[in-house]
Short mmCIF file of C-alpha atoms and ligand atoms in Angstrom, two decimals:
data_model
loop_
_atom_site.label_atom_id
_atom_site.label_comp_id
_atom_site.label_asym_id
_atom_site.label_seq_id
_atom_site.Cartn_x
_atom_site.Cartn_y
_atom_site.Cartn_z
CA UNK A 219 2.22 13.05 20.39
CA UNK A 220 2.05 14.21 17.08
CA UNK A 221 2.61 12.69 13.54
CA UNK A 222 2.18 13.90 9.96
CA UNK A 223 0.82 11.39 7.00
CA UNK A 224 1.58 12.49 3.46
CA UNK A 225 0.85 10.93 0.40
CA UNK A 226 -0.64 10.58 -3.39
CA UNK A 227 -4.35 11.04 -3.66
CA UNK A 228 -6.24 7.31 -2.80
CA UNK A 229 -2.84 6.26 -0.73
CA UNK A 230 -5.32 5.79 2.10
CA UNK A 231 -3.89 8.82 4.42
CA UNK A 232 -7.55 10.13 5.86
CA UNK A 233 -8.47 6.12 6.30
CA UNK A 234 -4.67 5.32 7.95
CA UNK A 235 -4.53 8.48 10.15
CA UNK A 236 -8.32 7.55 11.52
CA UNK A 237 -7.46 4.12 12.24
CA UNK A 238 -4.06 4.99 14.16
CA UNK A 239 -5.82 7.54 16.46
CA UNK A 240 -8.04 5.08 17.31
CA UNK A 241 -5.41 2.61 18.07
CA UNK A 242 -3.01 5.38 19.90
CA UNK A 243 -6.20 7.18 21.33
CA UNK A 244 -5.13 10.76 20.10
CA UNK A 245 -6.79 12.71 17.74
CA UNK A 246 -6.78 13.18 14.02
CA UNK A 247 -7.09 16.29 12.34
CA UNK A 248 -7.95 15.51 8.41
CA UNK A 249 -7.23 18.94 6.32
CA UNK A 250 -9.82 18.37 3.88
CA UNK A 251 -12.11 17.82 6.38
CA UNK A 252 -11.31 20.74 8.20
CA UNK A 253 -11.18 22.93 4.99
CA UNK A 254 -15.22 21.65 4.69
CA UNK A 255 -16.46 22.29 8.06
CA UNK A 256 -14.04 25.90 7.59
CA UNK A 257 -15.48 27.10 4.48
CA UNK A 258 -18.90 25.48 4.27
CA UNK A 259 -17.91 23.71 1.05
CA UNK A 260 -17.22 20.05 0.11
CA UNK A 261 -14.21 20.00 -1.66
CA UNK A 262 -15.23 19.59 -5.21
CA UNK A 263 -17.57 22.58 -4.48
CA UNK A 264 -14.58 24.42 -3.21
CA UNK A 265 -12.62 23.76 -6.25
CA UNK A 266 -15.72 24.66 -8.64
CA UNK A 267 -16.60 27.87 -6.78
CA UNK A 268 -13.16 29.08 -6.01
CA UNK A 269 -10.89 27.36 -8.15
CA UNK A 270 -7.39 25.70 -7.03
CA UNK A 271 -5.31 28.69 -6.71
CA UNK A 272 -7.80 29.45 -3.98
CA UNK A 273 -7.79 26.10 -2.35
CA UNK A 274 -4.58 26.23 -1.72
CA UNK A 275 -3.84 28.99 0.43
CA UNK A 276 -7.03 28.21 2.38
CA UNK A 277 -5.34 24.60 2.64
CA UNK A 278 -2.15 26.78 3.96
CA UNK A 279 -3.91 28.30 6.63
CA UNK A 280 -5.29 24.85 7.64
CA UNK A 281 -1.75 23.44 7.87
CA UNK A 282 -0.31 26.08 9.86
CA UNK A 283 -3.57 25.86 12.38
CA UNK A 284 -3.01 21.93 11.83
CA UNK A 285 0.41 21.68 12.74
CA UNK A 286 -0.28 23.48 16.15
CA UNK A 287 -2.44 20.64 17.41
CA UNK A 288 -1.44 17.73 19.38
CA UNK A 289 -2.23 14.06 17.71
CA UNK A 290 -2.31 13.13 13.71
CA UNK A 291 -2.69 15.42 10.94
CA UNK A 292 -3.21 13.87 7.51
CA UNK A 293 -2.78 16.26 4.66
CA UNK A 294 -4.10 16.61 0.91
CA UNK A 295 -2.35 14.58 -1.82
CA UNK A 296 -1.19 18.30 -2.82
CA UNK A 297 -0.64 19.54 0.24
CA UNK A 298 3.22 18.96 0.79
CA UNK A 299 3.98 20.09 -3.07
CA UNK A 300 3.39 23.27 -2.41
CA UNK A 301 6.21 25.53 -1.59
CA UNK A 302 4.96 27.35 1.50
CA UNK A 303 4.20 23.96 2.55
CA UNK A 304 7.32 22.04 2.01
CA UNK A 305 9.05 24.61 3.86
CA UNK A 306 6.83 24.46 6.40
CA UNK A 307 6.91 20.60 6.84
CA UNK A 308 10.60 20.45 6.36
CA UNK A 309 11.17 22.61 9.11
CA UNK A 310 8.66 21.34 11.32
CA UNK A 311 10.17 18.42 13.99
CA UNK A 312 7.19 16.30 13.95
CA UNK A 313 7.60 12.44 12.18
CA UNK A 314 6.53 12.63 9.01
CA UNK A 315 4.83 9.43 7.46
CA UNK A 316 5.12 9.02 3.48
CA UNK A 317 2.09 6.40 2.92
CA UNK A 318 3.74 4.66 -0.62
CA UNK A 319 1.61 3.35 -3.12
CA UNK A 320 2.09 1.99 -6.61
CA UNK A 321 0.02 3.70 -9.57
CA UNK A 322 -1.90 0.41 -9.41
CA UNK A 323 -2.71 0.62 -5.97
CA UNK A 324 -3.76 4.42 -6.50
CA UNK A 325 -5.97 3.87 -9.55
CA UNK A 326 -7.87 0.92 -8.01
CA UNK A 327 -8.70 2.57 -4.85
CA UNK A 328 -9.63 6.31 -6.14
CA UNK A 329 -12.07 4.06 -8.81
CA UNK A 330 -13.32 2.53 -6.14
CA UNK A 331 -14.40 6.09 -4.47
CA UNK A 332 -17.03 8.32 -6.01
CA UNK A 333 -14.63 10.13 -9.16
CA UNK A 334 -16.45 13.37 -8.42
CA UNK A 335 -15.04 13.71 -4.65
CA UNK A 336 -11.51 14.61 -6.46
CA UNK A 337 -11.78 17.32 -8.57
CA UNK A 338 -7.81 16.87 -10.00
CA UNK A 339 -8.91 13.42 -10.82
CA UNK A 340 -11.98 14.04 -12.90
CA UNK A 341 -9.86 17.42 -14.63
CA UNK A 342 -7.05 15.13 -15.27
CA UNK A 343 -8.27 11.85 -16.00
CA UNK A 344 -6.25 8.42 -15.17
CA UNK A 345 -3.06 9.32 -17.26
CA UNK A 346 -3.22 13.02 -16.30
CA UNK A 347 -3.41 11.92 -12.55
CA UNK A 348 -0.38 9.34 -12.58
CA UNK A 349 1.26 11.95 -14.49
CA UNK A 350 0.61 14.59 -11.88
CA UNK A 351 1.65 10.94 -9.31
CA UNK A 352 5.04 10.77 -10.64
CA UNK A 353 6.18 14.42 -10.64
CA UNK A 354 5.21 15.08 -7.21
CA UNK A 355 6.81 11.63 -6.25
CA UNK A 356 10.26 13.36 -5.19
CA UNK A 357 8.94 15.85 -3.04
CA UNK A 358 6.48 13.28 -1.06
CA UNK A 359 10.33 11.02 -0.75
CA UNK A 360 12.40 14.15 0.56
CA UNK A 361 9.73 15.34 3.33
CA UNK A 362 9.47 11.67 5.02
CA UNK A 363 11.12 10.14 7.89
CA UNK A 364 9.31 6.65 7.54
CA UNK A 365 8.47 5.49 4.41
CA UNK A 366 5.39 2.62 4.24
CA UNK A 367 4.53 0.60 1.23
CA UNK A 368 0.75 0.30 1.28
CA UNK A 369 0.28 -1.83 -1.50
CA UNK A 370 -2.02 -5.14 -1.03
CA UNK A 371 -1.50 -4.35 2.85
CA UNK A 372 -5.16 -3.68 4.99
CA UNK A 373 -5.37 -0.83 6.73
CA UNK A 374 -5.15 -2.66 10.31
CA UNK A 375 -1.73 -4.17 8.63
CA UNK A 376 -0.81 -0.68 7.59
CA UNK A 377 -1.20 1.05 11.02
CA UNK A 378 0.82 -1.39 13.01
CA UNK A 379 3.25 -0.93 10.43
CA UNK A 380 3.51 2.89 11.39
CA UNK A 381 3.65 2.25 15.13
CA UNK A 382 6.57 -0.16 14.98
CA UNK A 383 8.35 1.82 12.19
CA UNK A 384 7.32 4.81 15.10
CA UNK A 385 8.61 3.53 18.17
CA UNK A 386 11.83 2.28 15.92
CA UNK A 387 12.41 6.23 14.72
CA UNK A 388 11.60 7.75 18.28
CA UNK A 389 14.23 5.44 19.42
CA UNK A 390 17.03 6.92 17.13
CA UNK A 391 16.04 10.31 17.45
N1 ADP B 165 -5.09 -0.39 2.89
C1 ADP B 165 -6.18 -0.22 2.15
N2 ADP B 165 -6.70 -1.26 1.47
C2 ADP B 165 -7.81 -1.11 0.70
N3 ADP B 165 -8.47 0.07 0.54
C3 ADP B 165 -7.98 1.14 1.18
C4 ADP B 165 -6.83 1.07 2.01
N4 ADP B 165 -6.59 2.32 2.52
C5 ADP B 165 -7.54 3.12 2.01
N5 ADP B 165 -8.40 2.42 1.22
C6 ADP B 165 -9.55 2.95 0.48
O1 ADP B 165 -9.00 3.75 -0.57
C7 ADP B 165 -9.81 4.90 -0.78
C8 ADP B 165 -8.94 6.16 -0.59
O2 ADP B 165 -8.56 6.25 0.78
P1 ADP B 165 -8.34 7.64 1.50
O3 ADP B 165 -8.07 7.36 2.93
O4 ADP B 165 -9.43 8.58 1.17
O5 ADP B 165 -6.99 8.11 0.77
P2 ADP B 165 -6.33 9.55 0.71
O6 ADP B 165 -6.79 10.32 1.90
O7 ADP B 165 -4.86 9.27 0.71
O8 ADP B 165 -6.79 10.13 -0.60
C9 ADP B 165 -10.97 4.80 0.21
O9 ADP B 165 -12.05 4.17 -0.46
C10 ADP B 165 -10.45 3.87 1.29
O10 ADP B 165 -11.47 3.14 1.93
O1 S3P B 166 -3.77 15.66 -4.61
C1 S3P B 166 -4.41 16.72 -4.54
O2 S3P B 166 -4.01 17.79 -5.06
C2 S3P B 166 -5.69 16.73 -3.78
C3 S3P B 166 -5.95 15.67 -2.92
C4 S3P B 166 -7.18 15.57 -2.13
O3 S3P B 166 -6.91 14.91 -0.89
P1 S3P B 166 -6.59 13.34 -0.76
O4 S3P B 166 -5.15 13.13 -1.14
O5 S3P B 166 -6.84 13.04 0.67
O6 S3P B 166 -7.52 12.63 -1.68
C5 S3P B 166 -7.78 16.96 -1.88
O7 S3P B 166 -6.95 17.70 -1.01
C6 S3P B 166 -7.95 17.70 -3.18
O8 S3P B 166 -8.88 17.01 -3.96
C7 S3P B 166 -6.63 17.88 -3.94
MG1 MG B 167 -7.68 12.21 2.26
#
């Protein structure tokens, strides 16, 4: 089985996809995480070393290794904004899962995290970022099949969520 999570930055994608391949027993393939243990770098390192330009086409080489694999793959925030990317993913026949959060939502959770561990959120600030939120906003709505509001929902809430929304798609399709 395989299933694609996409979302704004603090949505809860790497937390959501981990949980669900618990509950569905398949695996989870985070593309942050696999740009780390890649390139040797934590991702704020990445961006300082190398810049963003550079992040990104090593994060397009992840998704195209990613989207071989069975089981989840959660992407970057920025991931499906790309171009090469949203081609990619709007071509590709797995489920894609738009995780929907409010600015609110985003803002409380991402303050919650070290700032540090997102570089476009300490360059940007908090306006910069929602900004940033609401422009890539159309892109996240056009790539998704299923579409879950995340807002003031736990994570165990959120991942049932998926798998009846899931089992409801694979039904029609
Ligand atoms: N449903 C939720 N309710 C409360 N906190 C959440 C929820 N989902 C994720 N979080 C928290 O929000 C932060 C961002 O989650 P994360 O999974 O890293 O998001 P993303 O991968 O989309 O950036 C983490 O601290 C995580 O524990
Ligand atoms: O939105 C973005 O451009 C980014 C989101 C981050 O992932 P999360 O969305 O998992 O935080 C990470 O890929 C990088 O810091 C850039
Ligand atoms: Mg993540």
């Amino acid at each position: 089985m395989k299933l694609i999570l996409i979302g704004f930055m603090g949505s809860g994608k790497s937390t959501i996809a981990d949980a669900l391949s618990h509950k569905l027993a398949i695996e989870h393939h985070d593309l942050d995480q696999l740009i780390e243990k890649q390139s040797g770098f934590k991702i704020p390192a990445y961006f300082e070393q190398f810049g963003e330009a550079q992040f990104r086409e090593f994060e397009h080489q992840t998704l195209i290794d990613a989207l071989e694999l069975d089981g989840i793959v959660s992407t970057g925030g920025g991931t499906p904004v790309q171009d090469a990317n949203f081609d990619l993913l709007v071509q590709h026949p797995t489920p894609t899962v738009f995780l929907n959060a409010t600015d609110e939502t985003v803002l409380k959770r991402l303050l919650k995290d070290d700032v540090e561990s997102r570089p476009l959120f300490q360059e940007l600030g908090a306006t910069g970022l929602i900004e940033l939120k609401h422009a890539r906003q159309p892109k996240y709505e056009q790539l998704a099949d299923i579409i879950i509001d995340v807002n003031d929902k736990t994570p165990a809430q959120i991942v049932d969520e998926i798998v009846n929304q899931l089992n409801q798609y694979q039904l029609e399709h």
